[in-house]
Amino acid sequence: MIRALLIFLAWTTLYASCALQAAEPRQLPSEQDKARTVYIFHQPIVMLQAKFGLTTPEERVLRIRQTLRSLHEDDISQPVQITPVKRYNQQGRLFTINGKVLMLLTEGDLDEGDDLTLDQAAQRVLVRLDEQRTSLKDQYSSSYLAIATVKTVAATFALGVLFYGAFKSWKRVKRYFEGRVSQRKGLIPAKWRELVGAVEGYLYGLLMILLGIAAFYVWLSWIFLLYPWTRVWGESLGDWSIGVIQKIALSIVSAFPGLLIVLIIFLLTAFILKLLKILLARVESGKLTVPGLHPETVGATRKLISVMVWLFALSAAYPFLPGANSLAFKGISVFFGLMLTLGSAGVMNHAMSGLVLTYSRALRKGDVIRIGDNEGLVNEVGMLATKILTRENYIVTVPNAVVVSGKITNLSAQNPGSGVNLTTSVTIGYDTPWRQVHAMLELAAKRTQGIDPSTPPLVRQLNLMDWYIAYELQVKLRVGESLAGVKSELHSHIQDVFNEFNVQIMSPNFVNQPEGAVMVARDNWFAAPATQPEKPS
């Protein structure tokens, strides 16, 4: 009873779509062709096309299906036989098994495109029927099922041992490389280890996972092939894996010409950039002069040219990249384009401002500048911002767009390679001789250590105010001296000198008119430390 049920399940596995082959079935069947095709175990046997009276080909297939359901194990053990007959005024071949009629193949069932005779078509159908019958006879025996079950258990045990061995080997490899990391050994630099850790162990674990998936796939396919009810699944898995491997191999081979072109493009790009680097290095060192290109702008020019050349190379190589025309590549391109569109407005403003600063040569690294309330040494002129080291030893980061939109005072641009100019001012009343004030300021400058003695100090009278005079002292610092430090020392000496000569540093304001005129007598015009110039003889 059980065997009869198994036979019934096997022979009733009909009408499933799969790749069609042989003379009669279609290579690309339509739904109507599938309805006219006899399938056994999802394999096409024959496609019927002739109509006898009111019996359509679809009805003939249904009758054949009923006949197959009625077969028993004794019937399957007998070979399929072909008997020439003439039915419905047509030559035909009658297929029988153990005296039971299976189907009738007539000349009307043949396809003219197959270019087969009736006997040739019948022999092909016979071969396919015998393959399925022999397979059923061999596999539906008790001994075969027992052997298949033993094979299944053995394969499952082997798969479990493989999984266990892979896990244990991964743990051992992981411990080994963790020990290597703790001993600071290995090919990967130690500073990278903080980020990647024992990456070798993780890579080995990934390899074991991939091998485990492949082993499970092979095990599942093999188990399915052992039993007739699941054989079609096993064959599908096998065909799918072979098809995937073939597609991958074909894709790799077909990608070689494009990859070769991409490699040539990038090699040419690297060669061109190498030549440009040599040329720009000569310009930066002053050995070569190029109109419009200055040594201080060579760094930014090199970066711009590199970006432009690489973008051009990427544009030229893009069509030759594998999968460049796929929807995935197009989606990634749209995604990055959207990101750049939404996020680059402010960034590009600062970047273009940085280029303006670089090519206008308004400032460079090492200059002493004043931007708004910030005064100090330029520490970095970046693509997006400029960093200033102030006298308090703070780093002030000013966005390039802010720098360009405001006023930049460069205190060292006129003296490249030498000290910067330092200015300070005092206001003294009209009762102090201006010559004496000039002399005292110059004396204070001479006493200051950080001032360059080769450049004499310069004193200016900037304004004649209502009650006092505004004096300005300008000196030149030594190379490398701190602007804030020298300025503090200079102020100290100015106070000392004015105290030595009993001159108060004040800006008087009168509420009432003084009784006497606030003026300097002629005899006091050259009060110390001022000296009267010699009269020409």
Coordinates of C-alpha atoms in Angstrom, one line a residue:
M1 CA 0.0 0.0 0.0
I2 CA 2.8 2.4 0.9
R3 CA 4.7 1.5 -2.3
A4 CA 1.5 2.2 -4.3
L5 CA 1.2 5.6 -2.6
L6 CA 4.8 6.4 -3.4
I7 CA 4.3 5.5 -7.0
F8 CA 1.2 7.5 -7.2
L9 CA 3.0 10.6 -5.8
A10 CA 5.9 10.2 -8.2
W11 CA 3.9 9.8 -11.3
T12 CA 1.5 12.6 -10.5
T13 CA 4.3 15.2 -10.2
L14 CA 3.3 16.7 -13.6
Y15 CA 3.0 20.1 -15.3
A16 CA 5.8 22.2 -13.8
S17 CA 7.7 24.8 -15.7
C18 CA 11.4 24.1 -16.5
A19 CA 13.9 24.4 -19.4
L20 CA 12.5 22.5 -22.3
Q21 CA 14.6 20.3 -24.5
A22 CA 14.4 17.4 -27.1
A23 CA 12.5 17.4 -30.4
E24 CA 8.9 17.9 -29.4
P25 CA 8.7 20.3 -26.4
R26 CA 9.3 24.0 -27.0
Q27 CA 12.5 25.7 -25.9
L28 CA 10.5 28.7 -24.7
P29 CA 7.0 27.4 -24.0
S30 CA 4.0 29.6 -23.7
E31 CA 1.2 28.8 -21.2
Q32 CA -0.7 26.9 -23.9
D33 CA 2.4 24.9 -24.8
K34 CA 2.9 23.9 -21.1
A35 CA -0.7 22.8 -20.9
R36 CA -0.1 20.5 -24.0
T37 CA 3.1 19.0 -22.6
V38 CA 3.4 15.8 -20.5
Y39 CA 5.8 16.2 -17.6
I40 CA 7.2 13.6 -15.3
F41 CA 9.2 14.8 -12.3
H42 CA 9.2 18.3 -13.8
Q43 CA 10.9 16.9 -16.9
P44 CA 9.2 17.4 -20.4
I45 CA 8.4 14.2 -22.1
V46 CA 6.4 15.2 -25.2
M47 CA 4.2 18.0 -26.4
L48 CA 0.9 16.9 -28.1
Q49 CA -0.6 19.0 -30.9
A50 CA -3.1 16.8 -32.7
K51 CA -6.9 17.1 -32.1
F52 CA -9.0 14.0 -32.6
G53 CA -12.6 14.8 -33.0
L54 CA -13.7 16.9 -30.0
T55 CA -10.7 15.8 -27.9
T56 CA -8.2 18.6 -27.6
P57 CA -4.4 18.2 -26.9
E58 CA -5.0 19.5 -23.4
E59 CA -7.6 16.8 -22.8
R60 CA -5.3 14.1 -24.2
V61 CA -2.6 15.2 -21.7
L62 CA -5.2 14.9 -18.8
R63 CA -6.0 11.4 -19.9
I64 CA -2.3 10.4 -20.0
R65 CA -2.1 11.9 -16.5
Q66 CA -5.0 9.6 -15.3
T67 CA -3.3 6.6 -16.8
L68 CA 0.0 7.4 -15.1
R69 CA -1.8 7.6 -11.7
S70 CA -3.3 4.1 -12.2
L71 CA 0.1 2.4 -12.6
H72 CA 1.5 0.1 -9.9
E73 CA 5.0 -1.0 -9.0
D74 CA 4.6 -4.2 -11.2
D75 CA 3.8 -2.0 -14.2
I76 CA 6.9 0.3 -13.6
S77 CA 9.2 -2.7 -13.5
Q78 CA 8.2 -3.6 -17.1
P79 CA 9.8 -1.7 -20.1
V80 CA 7.9 0.8 -22.2
Q81 CA 7.1 -0.6 -25.7
I82 CA 6.1 1.1 -29.0
T83 CA 3.6 -0.4 -31.3
P84 CA 2.9 1.0 -34.9
V85 CA -0.8 1.7 -35.4
K86 CA -3.0 3.7 -37.6
R87 CA -5.7 5.7 -35.9
Y88 CA -7.9 8.6 -37.1
N89 CA -6.5 8.1 -40.6
Q90 CA -3.0 8.8 -39.4
Q91 CA 0.1 6.8 -38.8
G92 CA 0.8 6.6 -35.0
R93 CA 2.9 5.0 -32.4
L94 CA 1.2 3.5 -29.3
F95 CA 3.2 3.5 -26.1
T96 CA 2.3 0.7 -23.7
I97 CA 3.7 -0.6 -20.4
N98 CA 2.9 -4.0 -19.0
G99 CA 0.0 -4.1 -21.5
K100 CA -1.5 -0.8 -20.4
V101 CA -1.8 2.0 -23.0
L102 CA 0.2 5.2 -21.9
M103 CA -0.2 7.5 -24.9
L104 CA -0.6 7.8 -28.6
L105 CA 1.8 9.8 -30.7
T106 CA 0.6 10.6 -34.3
E107 CA 2.0 12.5 -37.2
G108 CA -0.3 15.4 -36.3
D109 CA 1.7 15.8 -33.0
L110 CA 4.9 16.5 -34.8
D111 CA 6.3 19.9 -35.3
E112 CA 7.5 20.6 -38.9
G113 CA 10.3 22.8 -37.5
D114 CA 11.8 19.8 -35.6
D115 CA 12.4 18.0 -39.0
L116 CA 11.8 14.6 -37.4
T117 CA 10.1 11.5 -38.7
L118 CA 7.4 9.8 -36.5
D119 CA 9.8 7.0 -35.6
Q120 CA 12.6 9.4 -34.6
A121 CA 10.2 11.4 -32.4
A122 CA 8.8 8.2 -30.9
Q123 CA 12.3 7.0 -30.0
R124 CA 13.1 10.3 -28.3
V125 CA 10.0 10.1 -26.2
L126 CA 10.8 6.4 -25.4
V127 CA 14.3 7.4 -24.1
R128 CA 12.8 10.0 -21.8
L129 CA 10.1 7.7 -20.5
D130 CA 12.7 4.9 -19.8
E131 CA 14.9 7.4 -17.9
Q132 CA 12.1 8.3 -15.6
R133 CA 10.9 4.7 -15.3
T134 CA 14.3 3.3 -14.5
S135 CA 14.9 6.0 -12.0
L136 CA 11.6 5.2 -10.2
K137 CA 12.3 1.5 -10.2
D138 CA 15.7 1.9 -8.7
Q139 CA 14.8 4.5 -6.1
Y140 CA 11.5 3.2 -4.9
S141 CA 12.9 0.0 -3.5
S142 CA 13.3 -0.5 0.3
S143 CA 17.0 -1.1 -0.1
Y144 CA 17.5 2.2 -2.0
L145 CA 15.6 4.2 0.5
A146 CA 17.5 2.6 3.4
I147 CA 20.8 3.4 1.7
A148 CA 19.7 7.0 0.9
T149 CA 18.7 7.4 4.6
V150 CA 22.1 6.2 5.7
K151 CA 23.8 8.5 3.3
T152 CA 21.7 11.4 4.6
V153 CA 22.7 10.7 8.2
A154 CA 26.3 10.3 7.3
A155 CA 26.3 13.5 5.2
T156 CA 24.6 15.4 8.1
F157 CA 27.1 14.1 10.6
A158 CA 30.0 15.1 8.2
L159 CA 28.5 18.6 7.8
G160 CA 28.2 19.0 11.6
V161 CA 31.8 17.9 12.0
L162 CA 32.9 20.4 9.4
F163 CA 31.0 23.2 11.1
Y164 CA 32.5 22.3 14.5
G165 CA 36.0 22.1 13.0
A166 CA 35.6 25.4 11.3
F167 CA 34.5 27.1 14.5
K168 CA 37.3 25.6 16.6
S169 CA 39.9 26.5 14.0
W170 CA 38.6 30.1 13.9
K171 CA 38.9 30.3 17.7
R172 CA 42.5 29.1 17.5
V173 CA 43.4 31.4 14.7
K174 CA 41.8 34.3 16.5
R175 CA 43.7 33.6 19.7
Y176 CA 47.0 33.3 17.7
F177 CA 46.6 36.7 16.0
E178 CA 45.4 38.4 19.2
G179 CA 48.7 37.1 20.8
R180 CA 50.6 38.5 17.8
V181 CA 48.9 41.9 18.3
S182 CA 49.7 42.0 22.0
Q183 CA 53.3 41.2 21.1
R184 CA 53.2 44.0 18.5
K185 CA 54.2 41.6 15.7
G186 CA 52.8 41.3 12.3
L187 CA 52.9 42.9 8.8
I188 CA 50.2 45.5 9.7
P189 CA 51.7 48.7 11.4
A190 CA 51.0 49.0 15.1
K191 CA 49.3 52.3 14.8
W192 CA 46.7 50.7 12.5
R193 CA 46.0 48.0 15.0
E194 CA 44.1 50.4 17.2
L195 CA 41.5 50.6 14.4
V196 CA 41.5 47.2 12.7
G197 CA 42.6 45.0 15.7
A198 CA 43.2 41.3 14.9
V199 CA 41.8 41.7 11.4
E200 CA 43.4 38.4 10.2
G201 CA 41.2 36.5 12.7
Y202 CA 38.0 38.2 11.4
L203 CA 39.0 37.6 7.8
Y204 CA 39.5 33.9 8.6
G205 CA 36.1 33.8 10.3
L206 CA 34.5 35.3 7.2
L207 CA 36.2 32.7 5.1
M208 CA 34.9 29.9 7.4
I209 CA 31.4 31.3 7.1
L210 CA 31.6 31.4 3.3
L211 CA 32.9 27.8 3.3
G212 CA 30.1 26.7 5.6
I213 CA 27.5 28.2 3.4
A214 CA 29.0 26.5 0.4
A215 CA 29.2 23.2 2.3
F216 CA 25.5 23.5 3.4
Y217 CA 24.5 24.3 -0.2
V218 CA 26.3 21.2 -1.5
W219 CA 24.8 19.1 1.3
L220 CA 21.3 20.3 0.7
S221 CA 21.6 19.7 -3.1
W222 CA 22.9 16.2 -2.6
I223 CA 20.2 15.3 0.0
F224 CA 17.5 16.4 -2.4
L225 CA 19.0 14.4 -5.2
L226 CA 18.8 11.2 -3.1
Y227 CA 15.0 11.2 -3.0
P228 CA 12.7 11.2 -6.0
W229 CA 10.2 13.6 -4.4
T230 CA 12.8 16.3 -3.9
R231 CA 15.1 15.4 -6.8
V232 CA 13.8 18.3 -8.9
W233 CA 14.8 20.7 -6.2
G234 CA 18.3 19.2 -6.0
E235 CA 18.7 19.5 -9.8
S236 CA 17.4 23.1 -9.6
L237 CA 20.0 24.0 -6.9
G238 CA 22.7 22.4 -8.9
D239 CA 21.7 24.0 -12.2
W240 CA 21.4 27.4 -10.4
S241 CA 24.8 27.2 -8.8
I242 CA 26.4 26.1 -12.1
G243 CA 24.6 29.0 -13.9
V244 CA 25.8 31.5 -11.3
I245 CA 29.4 30.3 -11.6
Q246 CA 29.1 30.5 -15.3
K247 CA 27.7 34.0 -15.2
I248 CA 30.4 35.1 -12.8
A249 CA 33.2 33.6 -14.9
L250 CA 31.7 35.1 -18.1
S251 CA 31.4 38.5 -16.4
I252 CA 35.0 38.4 -15.2
V253 CA 36.3 37.4 -18.6
S254 CA 34.1 40.0 -20.4
A255 CA 35.3 42.7 -17.9
F256 CA 39.0 42.1 -18.7
P257 CA 39.1 44.4 -21.8
G258 CA 37.4 47.2 -20.0
L259 CA 39.6 46.9 -16.9
L260 CA 42.6 46.9 -19.2
I261 CA 41.5 50.2 -20.7
V262 CA 40.8 51.6 -17.2
L263 CA 44.3 50.6 -16.1
I264 CA 45.9 52.3 -19.1
I265 CA 43.9 55.5 -18.5
F266 CA 45.0 55.6 -14.8
L267 CA 48.6 54.8 -15.7
L268 CA 48.7 57.7 -18.2
T269 CA 47.0 59.9 -15.6
A270 CA 49.6 59.0 -13.0
F271 CA 52.4 59.6 -15.5
I272 CA 51.0 63.1 -16.5
L273 CA 50.7 64.1 -12.8
K274 CA 54.2 62.9 -12.2
L275 CA 55.5 65.2 -14.9
L276 CA 53.4 68.1 -13.6
K277 CA 54.7 67.5 -10.1
I278 CA 58.3 67.8 -11.3
L279 CA 57.5 71.0 -13.3
L280 CA 55.7 72.6 -10.3
A281 CA 58.5 71.6 -8.0
R282 CA 61.0 73.6 -10.2
V283 CA 58.6 76.6 -10.1
E284 CA 58.3 76.4 -6.3
S285 CA 62.1 76.2 -5.9
G286 CA 62.5 79.2 -8.2
K287 CA 64.5 77.3 -10.9
L288 CA 61.7 77.8 -13.4
T289 CA 59.5 80.8 -14.1
V290 CA 56.0 80.4 -15.5
P291 CA 54.0 83.5 -16.2
G292 CA 51.0 83.9 -13.8
L293 CA 52.3 81.1 -11.5
H294 CA 54.0 82.2 -8.3
P295 CA 56.0 79.9 -5.9
E296 CA 53.6 80.5 -3.0
T297 CA 50.6 79.3 -5.1
V298 CA 52.2 76.2 -6.4
G299 CA 50.8 74.0 -3.6
A300 CA 47.2 75.0 -4.3
T301 CA 47.8 74.7 -8.0
R302 CA 49.1 71.2 -7.7
K303 CA 46.0 70.1 -5.7
L304 CA 43.7 71.8 -8.2
I305 CA 45.4 70.2 -11.2
S306 CA 45.4 66.8 -9.5
V307 CA 41.7 66.9 -8.8
M308 CA 40.8 68.1 -12.3
V309 CA 43.0 65.5 -14.0
W310 CA 41.7 62.6 -11.8
L311 CA 38.1 63.7 -12.4
F312 CA 38.7 63.8 -16.1
A313 CA 40.4 60.3 -16.0
L314 CA 37.4 59.0 -13.9
S315 CA 35.0 60.4 -16.5
A316 CA 36.9 58.8 -19.3
A317 CA 37.2 55.4 -17.5
Y318 CA 33.7 55.3 -16.2
P319 CA 32.0 53.7 -19.3
F320 CA 34.6 50.9 -19.2
L321 CA 34.0 49.9 -15.5
P322 CA 32.2 46.6 -15.0
G323 CA 28.5 47.3 -14.4
A324 CA 28.8 51.0 -15.3
N325 CA 25.5 50.8 -17.2
S326 CA 23.7 48.9 -14.4
L327 CA 20.9 50.4 -12.4
A328 CA 23.0 50.1 -9.2
F329 CA 25.7 52.3 -10.7
K330 CA 23.1 54.8 -11.8
G331 CA 21.5 54.8 -8.4
I332 CA 24.8 55.5 -6.7
S333 CA 25.5 58.3 -9.1
V334 CA 22.2 59.9 -8.4
F335 CA 22.7 59.5 -4.7
F336 CA 26.2 61.2 -4.7
G337 CA 24.9 63.9 -7.0
L338 CA 22.1 64.7 -4.6
M339 CA 24.4 64.8 -1.7
L340 CA 26.8 67.1 -3.4
T341 CA 23.9 69.4 -4.5
L342 CA 22.4 69.7 -1.0
G343 CA 25.6 69.9 1.0
S344 CA 28.1 71.7 -1.2
A345 CA 26.6 75.2 -1.2
G346 CA 28.3 76.5 1.9
V347 CA 31.4 74.3 1.5
M348 CA 32.0 75.5 -2.1
N349 CA 31.7 79.1 -0.8
H350 CA 34.5 78.6 1.7
A351 CA 36.5 76.6 -0.8
M352 CA 36.3 79.3 -3.5
S353 CA 37.2 81.9 -0.9
G354 CA 40.3 79.8 0.0
L355 CA 41.3 79.9 -3.7
V356 CA 40.9 83.6 -3.7
L357 CA 43.1 84.0 -0.7
T358 CA 45.7 81.7 -2.2
Y359 CA 45.9 83.2 -5.7
S360 CA 45.5 86.8 -4.6
R361 CA 48.5 86.2 -2.3
A362 CA 46.8 88.3 0.4
L363 CA 48.4 86.1 3.1
R364 CA 50.4 82.9 3.5
K365 CA 51.6 80.7 6.3
G366 CA 54.0 82.6 8.6
D367 CA 52.5 86.1 7.9
V368 CA 51.5 88.3 10.8
I369 CA 48.0 89.6 10.0
R370 CA 45.1 91.4 11.6
I371 CA 41.6 90.3 10.8
G372 CA 38.9 92.2 12.7
D373 CA 39.8 91.7 16.4
N374 CA 42.2 88.9 15.7
E375 CA 45.9 89.6 15.3
G376 CA 48.6 87.0 15.1
L377 CA 50.6 84.6 13.1
V378 CA 49.0 82.7 10.2
N379 CA 49.3 79.0 11.2
E380 CA 47.5 77.4 8.3
V381 CA 45.6 78.5 5.1
G382 CA 43.3 75.6 4.5
M383 CA 40.7 75.0 1.8
L384 CA 37.8 76.0 4.1
A385 CA 39.3 78.1 6.9
T386 CA 42.4 80.1 8.0
K387 CA 44.0 79.4 11.4
I388 CA 45.7 82.3 13.3
L389 CA 48.0 81.9 16.3
T390 CA 47.3 84.8 18.6
R391 CA 49.5 86.5 21.2
E392 CA 47.7 84.5 23.9
N393 CA 48.9 81.4 22.1
Y394 CA 45.3 80.6 21.0
I395 CA 44.4 79.1 17.7
V396 CA 41.6 81.1 16.1
T397 CA 39.9 79.5 13.1
V398 CA 38.3 82.0 10.7
P399 CA 36.2 80.6 7.8
N400 CA 37.7 81.7 4.4
A401 CA 34.4 83.3 3.4
V402 CA 34.6 85.6 6.5
V403 CA 38.3 86.4 5.7
V404 CA 37.5 87.4 2.1
S405 CA 34.5 89.5 3.0
G406 CA 36.4 91.5 5.7
K407 CA 39.6 93.6 5.8
I408 CA 42.9 91.8 6.0
T409 CA 45.9 93.7 7.4
N410 CA 49.1 91.9 6.6
L411 CA 51.9 93.3 8.8
S412 CA 54.7 91.3 7.2
A413 CA 53.9 91.3 3.5
Q414 CA 56.2 94.2 2.8
N415 CA 59.1 92.6 4.6
P416 CA 59.2 88.9 3.5
G417 CA 61.8 87.0 5.3
S418 CA 62.5 89.8 7.9
G419 CA 60.8 91.2 11.0
V420 CA 57.5 92.9 11.0
N421 CA 56.8 96.6 11.8
L422 CA 55.5 97.5 15.3
T423 CA 53.6 100.7 16.0
T424 CA 52.5 102.2 19.3
S425 CA 51.2 105.6 20.2
V426 CA 51.1 108.1 23.2
T427 CA 49.3 111.4 23.7
I428 CA 51.3 114.2 25.4
G429 CA 50.2 117.8 26.3
Y430 CA 51.3 120.9 24.4
D431 CA 53.5 121.9 27.4
T432 CA 56.0 119.2 26.6
P433 CA 58.4 120.0 23.8
W434 CA 57.8 117.7 20.8
R435 CA 61.5 117.3 20.1
Q436 CA 61.9 115.9 23.7
V437 CA 59.0 113.5 23.1
H438 CA 60.6 112.3 19.8
A439 CA 63.9 111.8 21.6
M440 CA 62.4 109.9 24.5
L441 CA 60.5 107.5 22.2
E442 CA 63.6 106.8 20.1
L443 CA 65.6 106.2 23.3
A444 CA 63.0 103.7 24.6
A445 CA 63.1 101.9 21.2
K446 CA 66.9 101.6 21.4
R447 CA 66.7 100.0 24.9
T448 CA 64.2 97.3 23.7
Q449 CA 66.0 94.0 22.9
G450 CA 63.6 92.7 20.2
I451 CA 63.9 95.7 17.9
D452 CA 66.2 95.6 14.9
P453 CA 68.9 98.2 15.5
S454 CA 69.7 98.4 11.7
T455 CA 66.4 100.2 11.1
P456 CA 66.1 103.5 13.0
P457 CA 62.9 104.1 14.8
L458 CA 60.4 106.5 13.2
V459 CA 58.3 108.9 15.3
R460 CA 55.3 110.7 13.7
Q461 CA 52.9 113.4 15.0
L462 CA 49.6 112.1 13.8
N463 CA 47.1 114.6 15.2
L464 CA 47.1 118.0 16.9
M465 CA 44.2 117.6 19.2
D466 CA 42.5 120.3 21.3
W467 CA 44.5 119.7 24.4
Y468 CA 47.3 117.2 23.4
I469 CA 49.4 115.8 20.6
A470 CA 49.1 112.2 19.3
Y471 CA 52.6 110.7 18.7
E472 CA 53.2 107.4 16.9
L473 CA 56.4 105.3 17.2
Q474 CA 57.2 102.8 14.5
V475 CA 60.0 100.2 14.8
K476 CA 61.0 97.0 13.1
L477 CA 61.3 93.8 15.0
R478 CA 64.0 91.2 14.7
V479 CA 63.3 88.0 12.7
G480 CA 61.3 85.5 14.8
E481 CA 60.5 87.9 17.6
S482 CA 57.0 87.9 19.2
L483 CA 55.0 90.9 18.3
A484 CA 53.1 90.9 21.7
G485 CA 56.3 90.3 23.7
V486 CA 58.3 93.1 22.1
K487 CA 55.4 95.5 22.3
S488 CA 55.1 94.9 26.1
E489 CA 58.8 95.5 26.6
L490 CA 58.7 98.6 24.5
H491 CA 55.9 100.1 26.6
S492 CA 57.9 99.4 29.7
H493 CA 60.9 101.3 28.4
I494 CA 58.7 104.2 27.3
Q495 CA 57.3 104.6 30.8
D496 CA 60.8 104.4 32.3
V497 CA 62.3 107.0 29.9
F498 CA 59.4 109.4 30.5
N499 CA 59.8 109.0 34.2
E500 CA 63.5 109.6 34.0
F501 CA 63.0 113.0 32.3
N502 CA 60.0 114.0 34.5
V503 CA 57.5 114.0 31.7
Q504 CA 54.1 112.7 32.5
I505 CA 52.2 110.5 30.0
M506 CA 48.8 112.2 30.1
S507 CA 46.2 113.6 27.8
P508 CA 45.1 116.8 29.6
N509 CA 41.6 118.1 29.3
F510 CA 40.8 121.7 30.4
V511 CA 37.5 122.6 32.0
N512 CA 38.5 126.3 32.4
Q513 CA 40.8 128.4 30.4
P514 CA 44.3 128.3 32.1
E515 CA 45.7 131.6 33.3
G516 CA 48.8 131.3 31.2
A517 CA 49.2 130.0 27.7
V518 CA 50.0 126.3 27.6
M519 CA 53.1 126.4 25.5
V520 CA 56.9 125.5 25.5
A521 CA 59.4 128.3 25.9
R522 CA 62.0 128.5 23.2
D523 CA 64.8 127.8 25.7
N524 CA 63.2 124.5 26.5
W525 CA 62.6 123.3 22.9
F526 CA 65.5 120.9 23.1
A527 CA 65.0 119.6 26.6
A528 CA 66.9 116.3 27.4
P529 CA 67.2 113.9 26.0
A530 CA 66.7 115.9 22.8
T531 CA 69.8 117.5 21.3
Q532 CA 70.0 120.8 19.4
P533 CA 71.3 120.4 15.9
E534 CA 74.5 122.2 15.1
K535 CA 74.2 125.4 13.2
P536 CA 75.8 125.3 9.8
S537 CA 79.1 127.3 9.7

